[in-house]
Short mmCIF file of C-alpha atoms in Angstrom, two decimals:
data_model
loop_
_atom_site.label_atom_id
_atom_site.label_comp_id
_atom_site.label_asym_id
_atom_site.label_seq_id
_atom_site.Cartn_x
_atom_site.Cartn_y
_atom_site.Cartn_z
CA MET A 5 79.68 73.34 103.21
CA GLU A 6 76.93 70.71 103.35
CA ALA A 7 73.64 71.39 105.12
CA PRO A 8 73.53 69.66 108.54
CA ASN A 9 71.46 66.50 108.90
CA ASN A 10 67.98 67.37 110.09
CA GLU A 11 67.99 64.72 112.74
CA SER A 12 71.33 65.37 114.31
CA PHE A 13 72.11 69.10 113.84
CA ARG A 14 71.44 69.94 117.43
CA ASP A 15 74.05 67.43 118.54
CA SER A 16 76.94 69.39 117.08
CA ILE A 17 77.79 72.94 115.96
CA GLY A 18 78.65 74.01 112.50
CA THR A 19 82.12 75.32 113.45
CA MET A 20 83.31 71.89 114.70
CA THR A 21 84.28 68.82 112.72
CA SER A 22 83.24 65.29 113.70
CA GLU A 23 86.91 64.89 114.97
CA GLY A 24 86.42 67.81 117.28
CA LYS A 25 88.63 70.20 115.33
CA ARG A 26 87.87 73.78 114.34
CA ALA A 27 85.83 74.07 111.08
CA TRP A 28 86.78 77.49 109.86
CA VAL A 29 83.73 79.48 108.49
CA TYR A 30 84.13 81.26 105.22
CA PRO A 31 80.86 83.24 104.93
CA LYS A 32 79.90 84.66 101.52
CA LYS A 33 79.92 88.40 101.40
CA PRO A 34 76.31 89.56 102.22
CA ASN A 35 74.37 91.91 99.82
CA GLY A 36 70.93 93.17 99.97
CA LYS A 37 68.49 95.70 101.51
CA LEU A 38 68.74 94.49 105.09
CA TYR A 39 72.53 94.32 104.94
CA GLU A 40 72.66 98.04 103.81
CA TYR A 41 70.37 98.92 106.73
CA ARG A 42 72.75 97.09 109.05
CA LYS A 43 75.67 98.88 107.65
CA ILE A 44 74.14 102.32 108.37
CA THR A 45 73.13 101.20 111.89
CA SER A 46 76.53 99.74 112.60
CA TYR A 47 78.52 102.73 111.40
CA VAL A 48 76.27 105.09 113.37
CA LEU A 49 76.83 102.92 116.57
CA LEU A 50 80.59 102.79 115.78
CA ALA A 51 80.81 106.57 115.56
CA PHE A 52 78.94 106.82 118.86
CA LEU A 53 81.20 104.21 120.49
CA PHE A 54 84.32 106.08 119.49
CA ALA A 55 82.94 109.63 120.21
CA ALA A 56 81.15 108.99 123.54
CA PRO A 57 84.28 109.09 125.73
CA PHE A 58 85.25 112.47 124.22
CA ILE A 59 81.89 114.16 124.54
CA LYS A 60 81.42 116.40 127.60
CA VAL A 61 78.05 117.34 129.19
CA GLN A 62 78.52 120.22 131.64
CA GLY A 63 82.07 119.20 131.97
CA ASN A 64 81.28 115.43 132.67
CA GLN A 65 82.40 112.72 130.16
CA PHE A 66 79.22 111.46 128.41
CA LEU A 67 80.06 107.79 129.23
CA MET A 68 82.64 106.62 131.68
CA PHE A 69 83.04 103.51 133.82
CA ASN A 70 85.97 104.09 136.14
CA VAL A 71 85.77 100.89 138.12
CA LEU A 72 89.05 101.46 140.00
CA GLU A 73 87.90 104.90 141.40
CA ARG A 74 84.29 103.74 141.48
CA ARG A 75 83.23 106.70 139.44
CA PHE A 76 80.64 106.39 136.60
CA ASN A 77 79.22 108.82 134.15
CA ILE A 78 76.14 107.73 132.27
CA PHE A 79 74.76 110.12 129.71
CA GLY A 80 76.71 113.00 131.40
CA PHE A 81 75.29 112.15 134.88
CA PRO A 82 78.06 111.44 137.32
CA PHE A 83 77.58 108.51 139.69
CA TRP A 84 79.71 108.20 142.79
CA PRO A 85 79.89 105.25 145.29
CA GLN A 86 77.14 106.91 147.25
CA ASP A 87 75.03 106.62 144.10
CA PHE A 88 75.75 102.97 143.39
CA TYR A 89 72.10 101.97 144.11
CA LEU A 90 71.22 104.13 141.02
CA PHE A 91 73.89 102.51 138.92
CA VAL A 92 72.62 98.95 139.94
CA LEU A 93 69.02 100.07 139.16
CA SER A 94 70.00 101.23 135.72
CA MET A 95 71.78 97.89 135.00
CA ILE A 96 68.54 96.06 136.18
CA ILE A 97 66.59 98.21 133.82
CA GLY A 98 68.90 97.31 130.97
CA VAL A 99 68.63 93.57 131.70
CA VAL A 100 64.75 93.77 131.90
CA PHE A 101 64.69 95.71 128.55
CA ILE A 102 66.94 93.29 126.84
CA THR A 103 64.84 90.30 128.23
CA LEU A 104 61.57 91.97 126.92
CA PHE A 105 63.21 92.64 123.58
CA THR A 106 64.39 89.04 123.36
CA VAL A 107 61.00 87.67 124.25
CA ALA A 108 59.40 89.81 121.53
CA PHE A 109 62.01 89.84 118.82
CA GLY A 110 64.58 87.17 119.59
CA ARG A 111 68.25 87.79 119.22
CA VAL A 112 67.96 90.99 117.09
CA PHE A 113 70.29 92.74 119.55
CA CYS A 114 73.13 90.35 118.55
CA GLY A 115 72.79 90.86 114.87
CA TRP A 116 72.17 94.74 114.84
CA VAL A 117 73.58 96.26 118.02
CA CYS A 118 76.15 93.98 119.69
CA PRO A 119 79.76 95.36 119.45
CA GLN A 120 81.11 91.91 118.77
CA THR A 121 78.94 91.42 115.69
CA ILE A 122 79.43 94.96 114.47
CA PHE A 123 83.25 94.81 114.72
CA MET A 124 83.43 91.40 113.33
CA GLU A 125 81.06 91.65 110.35
CA MET A 126 81.25 95.46 109.51
CA VAL A 127 85.02 96.08 110.23
CA PHE A 128 87.30 92.97 110.36
CA ARG A 129 85.28 90.85 107.85
CA ARG A 130 85.00 93.63 105.35
CA ILE A 131 88.71 94.22 105.51
CA GLU A 132 89.14 90.48 104.89
CA TYR A 133 86.91 90.68 101.83
CA TRP A 134 88.90 93.65 100.59
CA ILE A 135 92.35 91.93 100.92
CA GLU A 136 91.52 88.27 100.36
CA GLY A 137 88.24 88.30 98.32
CA ASP A 138 85.08 86.50 98.76
CA ARG A 139 84.29 83.07 100.22
CA ASN A 140 85.88 80.86 97.52
CA LYS A 141 88.99 83.04 97.18
CA GLN A 142 89.56 82.90 100.87
CA ARG A 143 89.26 79.11 100.98
CA ARG A 144 91.82 78.78 98.09
CA LEU A 145 94.16 81.14 99.76
CA ASP A 146 93.90 79.21 103.00
CA ASN A 147 94.68 75.98 101.30
CA GLN A 148 97.51 77.09 99.19
CA GLU A 149 101.17 77.05 100.19
CA TRP A 150 102.91 79.93 101.72
CA ASN A 151 104.03 81.72 98.58
CA SER A 152 104.63 85.42 98.10
CA GLU A 153 100.88 86.13 97.41
CA LYS A 154 99.77 84.43 100.66
CA ILE A 155 102.47 86.01 102.73
CA ARG A 156 101.67 89.46 101.42
CA LYS A 157 97.94 89.25 101.91
CA ARG A 158 98.03 87.62 105.27
CA SER A 159 100.66 90.04 106.58
CA LEU A 160 98.74 93.05 105.48
CA LYS A 161 95.48 91.65 106.89
CA TRP A 162 97.11 90.80 110.34
CA PHE A 163 98.84 94.20 110.56
CA ILE A 164 95.60 96.06 109.94
CA PHE A 165 93.80 93.85 112.39
CA LEU A 166 96.49 94.61 114.98
CA VAL A 167 96.24 98.34 114.40
CA ILE A 168 92.47 98.40 114.78
CA SER A 169 92.69 96.12 117.87
CA PHE A 170 95.15 98.69 119.32
CA LEU A 171 92.72 101.51 118.52
CA ILE A 172 89.80 99.68 120.08
CA ALA A 173 91.86 98.98 123.27
CA ASN A 174 92.57 102.78 123.57
CA ILE A 175 88.87 103.61 123.26
CA PHE A 176 88.03 100.93 125.78
CA LEU A 177 90.68 102.53 128.02
CA ALA A 178 89.07 105.94 127.64
CA TYR A 179 85.82 104.58 129.04
CA LEU A 180 87.70 103.21 132.03
CA ILE A 181 90.08 105.93 133.02
CA GLY A 182 88.55 108.89 131.28
CA SER A 183 89.39 110.52 127.90
CA ASP A 184 91.37 113.44 129.60
CA LYS A 185 93.70 111.15 131.30
CA LEU A 186 94.14 108.98 128.23
CA LEU A 187 95.00 112.04 126.09
CA GLN A 188 97.47 113.15 128.76
CA TYR A 189 99.17 109.66 128.81
CA ILE A 190 99.45 109.72 124.95
CA GLY A 191 101.32 113.07 125.09
CA GLU A 192 103.80 111.58 127.62
CA SER A 193 106.24 108.70 127.57
CA PRO A 194 104.51 105.33 127.80
CA PHE A 195 107.10 104.18 130.17
CA ASN A 196 105.87 106.73 132.65
CA HIS A 197 102.57 104.97 133.01
CA LEU A 198 103.42 101.30 132.98
CA SER A 199 100.39 100.41 135.09
CA THR A 200 98.29 101.65 132.10
CA LEU A 201 100.50 100.52 129.22
CA ILE A 202 100.48 96.79 130.33
CA PRO A 203 96.61 96.50 130.42
CA LEU A 204 96.53 98.28 127.10
CA ILE A 205 98.77 95.69 125.49
CA ILE A 206 96.73 92.93 127.10
CA PHE A 207 93.52 94.28 125.84
CA THR A 208 95.00 94.75 122.34
CA GLY A 209 96.04 91.07 122.40
CA VAL A 210 92.58 90.03 123.58
CA PHE A 211 90.75 92.01 120.82
CA TYR A 212 93.20 90.72 118.18
CA PHE A 213 92.68 87.14 119.37
CA VAL A 214 88.91 87.50 119.26
CA PHE A 215 88.61 89.17 115.84
CA ALA A 216 91.45 87.34 114.05
CA TRP A 217 90.92 83.84 115.37
CA PHE A 218 88.19 83.22 117.85
CA ARG A 219 85.60 85.11 115.86
CA GLU A 220 82.05 83.57 115.77
CA GLN A 221 82.97 81.32 118.71
CA VAL A 222 82.28 84.23 120.93
CA CYS A 223 78.73 84.17 119.98
CA ILE A 224 78.33 80.35 119.87
CA ILE A 225 80.49 79.30 122.94
CA ALA A 226 81.48 82.20 125.16
CA CYS A 227 78.37 84.55 125.11
CA PRO A 228 75.73 83.61 127.81
CA TYR A 229 73.01 85.53 125.90
CA GLY A 230 72.70 82.83 123.25
CA ARG A 231 71.80 80.36 126.02
CA LEU A 232 69.47 82.88 127.61
CA GLN A 233 67.42 83.23 124.44
CA SER A 234 66.51 79.54 124.51
CA VAL A 235 64.72 80.16 127.88
CA LEU A 236 63.09 83.37 126.81
CA LEU A 237 61.83 82.41 123.20
CA ASP A 238 58.45 80.96 122.56
CA ASN A 239 56.28 80.26 119.43
CA LYS A 240 55.13 83.93 119.43
CA SER A 241 58.64 85.50 119.30
CA ILE A 242 59.62 87.19 116.10
CA VAL A 243 62.93 85.66 114.88
CA VAL A 244 64.82 85.04 111.61
CA ALA A 245 62.75 82.01 110.52
CA TYR A 246 62.64 79.65 107.46
CA ASP A 247 58.98 79.15 106.26
CA HIS A 248 59.10 75.39 106.19
CA LYS A 249 55.43 75.16 105.20
CA ARG A 250 56.07 76.98 102.00
CA GLY A 251 59.75 75.83 101.48
CA GLU A 252 59.15 72.12 101.96
CA GLY A 253 55.72 71.49 100.46
CA GLU A 254 54.36 67.97 100.56
CA ASN A 255 57.40 66.22 98.98
CA GLY A 256 60.26 68.35 100.46
CA ARG A 257 62.75 70.77 98.68
CA LYS A 258 64.19 70.21 95.27
CA LYS A 259 66.82 71.65 93.06
CA PHE A 260 65.58 74.21 90.57
CA ARG A 261 64.82 73.22 86.97
CA LYS A 262 63.48 75.47 84.26
CA ASN A 263 59.89 75.03 83.11
CA GLU A 264 59.11 72.55 85.91
CA ASP A 265 55.84 72.79 87.74
CA ARG A 266 57.04 72.43 91.35
CA GLN A 267 53.68 72.97 92.82
CA ALA A 268 52.23 70.11 90.78
CA LEU A 269 55.07 67.82 91.86
CA GLY A 270 54.39 68.70 95.45
CA HIS A 271 57.83 70.39 96.08
CA GLY A 272 58.22 73.58 98.13
CA ASP A 273 59.86 76.81 97.00
CA CYS A 274 63.32 75.90 98.52
CA ILE A 275 65.60 74.90 95.77
CA ASP A 276 68.23 73.65 98.16
CA CYS A 277 70.86 76.07 96.79
CA LEU A 278 72.61 76.31 100.20
CA GLN A 279 73.21 80.00 99.71
CA CYS A 280 71.68 80.73 103.08
CA VAL A 281 74.22 78.37 104.66
CA HIS A 282 77.13 79.85 102.67
CA VAL A 283 76.33 83.34 103.79
CA CYS A 284 75.81 82.56 107.43
CA PRO A 285 78.58 83.92 109.65
CA THR A 286 78.16 81.25 112.27
CA GLY A 287 77.91 78.29 109.76
CA ILE A 288 74.30 77.11 110.51
CA ASP A 289 71.53 76.02 108.28
CA ILE A 290 68.50 78.25 109.13
CA ARG A 291 66.21 75.70 107.58
CA ASN A 292 66.68 73.52 110.63
CA GLY A 293 64.80 75.97 112.70
CA THR A 294 65.78 78.44 115.54
CA GLN A 295 69.16 77.69 116.84
CA LEU A 296 71.26 79.38 119.53
CA GLU A 297 74.13 79.94 117.08
CA CYS A 298 71.82 82.27 114.99
CA VAL A 299 72.57 85.93 115.73
CA ASN A 300 69.78 87.22 113.63
CA CYS A 301 71.99 89.03 111.22
CA THR A 302 69.54 88.71 108.34
CA ALA A 303 72.30 87.77 105.85
CA CYS A 304 70.24 84.59 104.95
CA ILE A 305 67.16 86.73 104.32
CA ASP A 306 68.85 88.89 101.79
CA GLU A 307 70.51 85.93 100.09
CA CYS A 308 67.34 83.91 99.87
CA ASP A 309 65.29 86.91 98.68
CA HIS A 310 67.80 87.41 95.89
CA ILE A 311 67.59 83.70 94.83
CA MET A 312 63.74 83.75 94.91
CA GLU A 313 63.68 86.99 92.78
CA SER A 314 66.07 85.38 90.17
CA ILE A 315 63.72 82.27 89.76
CA ASN A 316 60.47 84.46 89.80
CA LEU A 317 59.17 83.09 93.11
CA PRO A 318 57.82 85.36 95.93
CA LYS A 319 60.35 86.69 98.39
CA GLY A 320 60.17 86.14 102.19
CA LEU A 321 60.89 82.33 102.20
CA ILE A 322 63.28 83.36 105.09
CA ARG A 323 62.00 86.36 106.95
CA TYR A 324 61.30 87.81 110.36
CA ALA A 325 58.44 85.79 111.63
CA SER A 326 57.18 83.75 114.63
CA GLU A 327 56.50 79.98 114.64
CA ASP A 328 52.82 80.78 115.15
CA GLU A 329 52.78 83.03 112.04
CA ILE A 330 54.31 80.18 109.91
CA GLU A 331 52.23 77.44 111.39
CA LYS A 332 48.84 79.20 112.19
CA LYS A 333 49.15 82.45 110.20
CA GLN A 334 48.83 84.41 113.40
CA LYS A 335 50.15 88.00 113.45
CA PHE A 336 52.40 89.22 116.23
CA LYS A 337 50.61 90.42 119.45
CA LEU A 338 51.57 91.24 122.98
CA THR A 339 51.42 88.15 125.23
CA ALA A 340 50.71 88.21 129.00
CA ARG A 341 54.42 87.59 129.50
CA MET A 342 55.48 90.62 127.47
CA LYS A 343 52.79 92.82 129.18
CA GLY A 344 54.25 91.72 132.54
CA TYR A 345 57.87 92.69 131.43
CA ILE A 346 56.51 96.03 130.12
CA ALA A 347 54.79 96.70 133.49
CA VAL A 348 57.95 95.86 135.44
CA LEU A 349 60.11 97.93 133.16
CA THR A 350 57.72 101.00 133.46
CA ILE A 351 57.77 100.78 137.28
CA LEU A 352 61.68 100.50 137.27
CA ILE A 353 62.05 103.47 134.98
CA GLY A 354 59.62 105.41 137.07
CA VAL A 355 61.48 104.66 140.25
CA PHE A 356 64.80 105.41 138.60
CA THR A 357 63.66 108.73 137.25
CA GLY A 358 62.22 109.75 140.68
CA LEU A 359 65.49 108.83 142.43
CA LEU A 360 67.40 110.60 139.74
CA LEU A 361 65.45 113.80 140.25
CA LEU A 362 65.78 113.59 144.10
CA ARG A 363 69.54 112.99 143.87
CA ASN A 364 71.69 115.92 145.22
CA GLU A 365 74.72 117.17 143.49
CA VAL A 366 76.40 117.63 146.87
CA GLU A 367 76.23 114.90 149.52
CA ALA A 368 77.02 115.46 153.21
CA THR A 369 77.73 112.87 155.82
CA VAL A 370 78.21 113.75 159.52
CA LEU A 371 79.10 110.89 161.91
CA ARG A 372 80.01 110.73 165.53
CA LEU A 373 83.65 110.13 166.31
CA PRO A 374 83.93 106.55 167.44
CA GLY A 375 84.27 106.03 171.18
CA GLN A 376 83.42 109.67 172.14
CA LEU A 377 80.65 110.78 174.44
CA TYR A 378 79.69 114.30 175.16
CA GLU A 379 81.97 116.92 176.85
CA ARG A 380 81.07 119.76 179.25
CA LYS A 381 82.36 123.25 178.52
CA GLY A 382 81.69 125.62 181.38
CA GLU A 383 78.64 124.98 183.44
CA ASN A 384 75.84 124.70 180.89
CA VAL A 385 77.45 124.11 177.46
CA ILE A 386 77.58 120.56 176.05
CA SER A 387 79.88 119.62 173.21
CA ASN A 388 79.97 116.67 170.86
CA ILE A 389 82.68 115.93 168.27
CA PHE A 390 81.92 114.62 164.78
CA THR A 391 83.55 113.75 161.58
CA TYR A 392 82.12 115.18 158.27
CA LYS A 393 82.49 114.32 154.60
CA LEU A 394 81.22 116.52 151.72
CA VAL A 395 81.13 114.98 148.19
CA ASN A 396 81.01 117.41 145.32
CA LYS A 397 79.51 115.53 142.30
CA THR A 398 79.71 118.66 140.06
CA VAL A 399 82.43 120.05 137.85
CA LYS A 400 82.46 123.39 139.81
CA GLU A 401 84.30 124.16 142.92
CA ILE A 402 82.04 125.02 145.85
CA GLU A 403 83.12 127.90 147.93
CA HIS A 404 82.32 129.56 151.26
CA VAL A 405 80.81 126.41 152.71
CA ASN A 406 79.46 126.61 156.23
CA PHE A 407 77.29 124.54 158.57
CA LYS A 408 74.13 125.69 160.48
CA LEU A 409 71.80 124.16 163.01
CA ARG A 410 68.22 124.19 161.97
CA THR A 411 66.16 123.24 165.06
CA PHE A 412 68.59 124.00 168.00
CA LYS A 413 70.48 127.13 169.06
CA GLY A 414 74.10 126.38 169.18
CA ASP A 415 77.47 126.63 167.47
CA ILE A 416 79.27 124.48 164.87
CA LYS A 417 83.09 124.82 164.89
CA LEU A 418 85.19 123.32 162.14
CA VAL A 419 88.67 122.12 163.03
CA SER A 420 91.49 123.58 160.98
CA ALA A 421 89.08 125.07 158.40
CA SER A 422 89.92 128.31 156.63
CA ASP A 423 87.55 131.26 156.30
CA ASN A 424 86.93 130.31 152.69
CA PHE A 425 86.15 126.57 153.12
CA LYS A 426 85.97 124.94 149.73
CA VAL A 427 84.95 121.54 148.31
CA PRO A 428 86.92 120.81 145.06
CA LYS A 429 85.09 119.93 141.86
CA GLN A 430 84.33 116.26 141.59
CA GLY A 431 86.17 115.88 144.87
CA ILE A 432 85.69 115.22 148.60
CA ALA A 433 86.32 117.53 151.67
CA GLU A 434 86.67 115.72 155.02
CA GLY A 435 87.29 116.96 158.49
CA THR A 436 86.20 117.19 162.16
CA LEU A 437 83.70 119.57 163.71
CA PHE A 438 82.38 120.36 167.23
CA ILE A 439 78.77 121.09 167.98
CA GLU A 440 78.14 123.06 171.11
CA ILE A 441 74.70 123.45 172.56
CA ASN A 442 73.40 124.89 175.83
CA GLN A 443 72.12 122.14 178.13
CA SER A 444 68.79 124.01 178.54
CA GLU A 445 68.06 123.40 174.84
CA LEU A 446 68.41 119.68 175.22
CA SER A 447 65.43 117.38 175.95
CA GLY A 448 67.36 114.29 177.09
CA ASP A 449 70.46 112.20 176.63
CA LYS A 450 69.83 111.82 172.86
CA ASN A 451 68.70 114.65 170.62
CA LYS A 452 68.34 114.53 166.88
CA LEU A 453 69.88 117.58 165.14
CA THR A 454 69.28 118.80 161.61
CA ILE A 455 72.33 120.32 159.97
CA ASP A 456 72.01 122.49 156.91
CA VAL A 457 75.06 122.96 154.67
CA TYR A 458 75.30 126.32 152.84
CA SER A 459 77.44 127.68 150.07
CA ASP A 460 77.29 131.36 150.81
CA ASP A 461 73.57 131.85 151.37
CA GLU A 462 72.44 128.88 149.25
CA LEU A 463 71.32 125.75 150.94
CA ILE A 464 73.05 122.87 149.15
CA GLU A 465 72.44 119.81 151.40
CA THR A 466 70.75 118.78 154.66
CA THR A 467 71.76 115.97 156.99
CA SER A 468 71.02 114.79 160.51
CA VAL A 469 72.94 113.58 163.55
CA ASN A 470 72.29 112.36 167.13
CA PHE A 471 73.64 114.74 169.81
CA LEU A 472 74.38 113.16 173.16
CA GLY A 473 73.92 115.05 176.45
CA PRO A 474 73.49 114.25 180.23
CA ARG A 475 70.68 111.95 181.08
CA SER A 476 67.78 113.73 182.80
CA TYR A 477 66.33 112.01 185.90
CA ASN A 478 63.30 114.39 186.35
#
């Protein structure tokens, strides 16, 4: 793979030929200190990804995003439709955090944390290296005819890819519908749950397509984050960067020759070996500068450090650095923009924490029955009819529920409610109730009532309603 032309590299992408056809990327197998750190990070995150749906916190799934039923669990905290504002706020916090991180450290998230990169580079690519060999062996296998060796290797690889894609789809499903329901479906006939089986097959096909064929195109073409970074980055952002001052020198890069005084000849430390290009999973030349295709995976850093070490030159020709550090030798410091993002993030986290602490585990809503006014019962008793809804966000059933008026003397009568009125765990109880108050207690045609909801003698929620009565003409 030739290094892109310095003057035209931004007019094309490394995974496309001049005829507009797909240029398959055969990255060299990475090796080095940062790659080992990435492996540890990736496998810890993979273990978390696969375990999170099956971890329970006080009976709640640790992470669940049940869009169909509008139920979400985040770190064991259940969020219902009534808590949607908290969910939205948490998403905003996530966006601001990623924005701040990108402004400071570029696309590090993509190379170290993004599930697409982790699965592609640490699972599927490593299986490919194991079955087909390194870069040159893969190219030879791709170009040779379909003999027994090629059929055997490709069939084994594709089968393993399909199995892993099916496993990922099941984990993805556990986040959507809940791990308990998924395990229940696994123990039963799949044809009893076609509405779940069909999406499972579709997701398996999508994951297989992405990791077996589409691959790095997700990061280059489909992912909007790559475009976002071009807006967020500046000369002070820390990115995977080529030190062009040191690498080019006065007379540019030059192939390495023993016993040659490169400094006297005016050549930089880059020996134009193209190893940083060969190891890149998105097929770019990092020496051309920051590019949206770069996912900051650090493979080029490890490879360049190895080359520099082998020819007795200092490491760090490609490293984490800002443009200002390379050009002006300025160390990283917080800019006004970063401080602004930190301030916004701090405020959002504070607001979110406060709202989370004020959030009730039981939520009560009492509303007037539409179209109904008040009703007289006897000479002095005024009655209003309401509907109520109790949402139990906990994993425990709430028993002996009753309603009491706080500021007025009167009676609350539930329609068709048993003596032991219960709200099911993670469920809803709905019904109708009458509130009856003596007219002498009322101060006009509209009175605001405070209703306390008790479980036995424990106050679990408070709500308020407007109670209608006869208009006073005094």
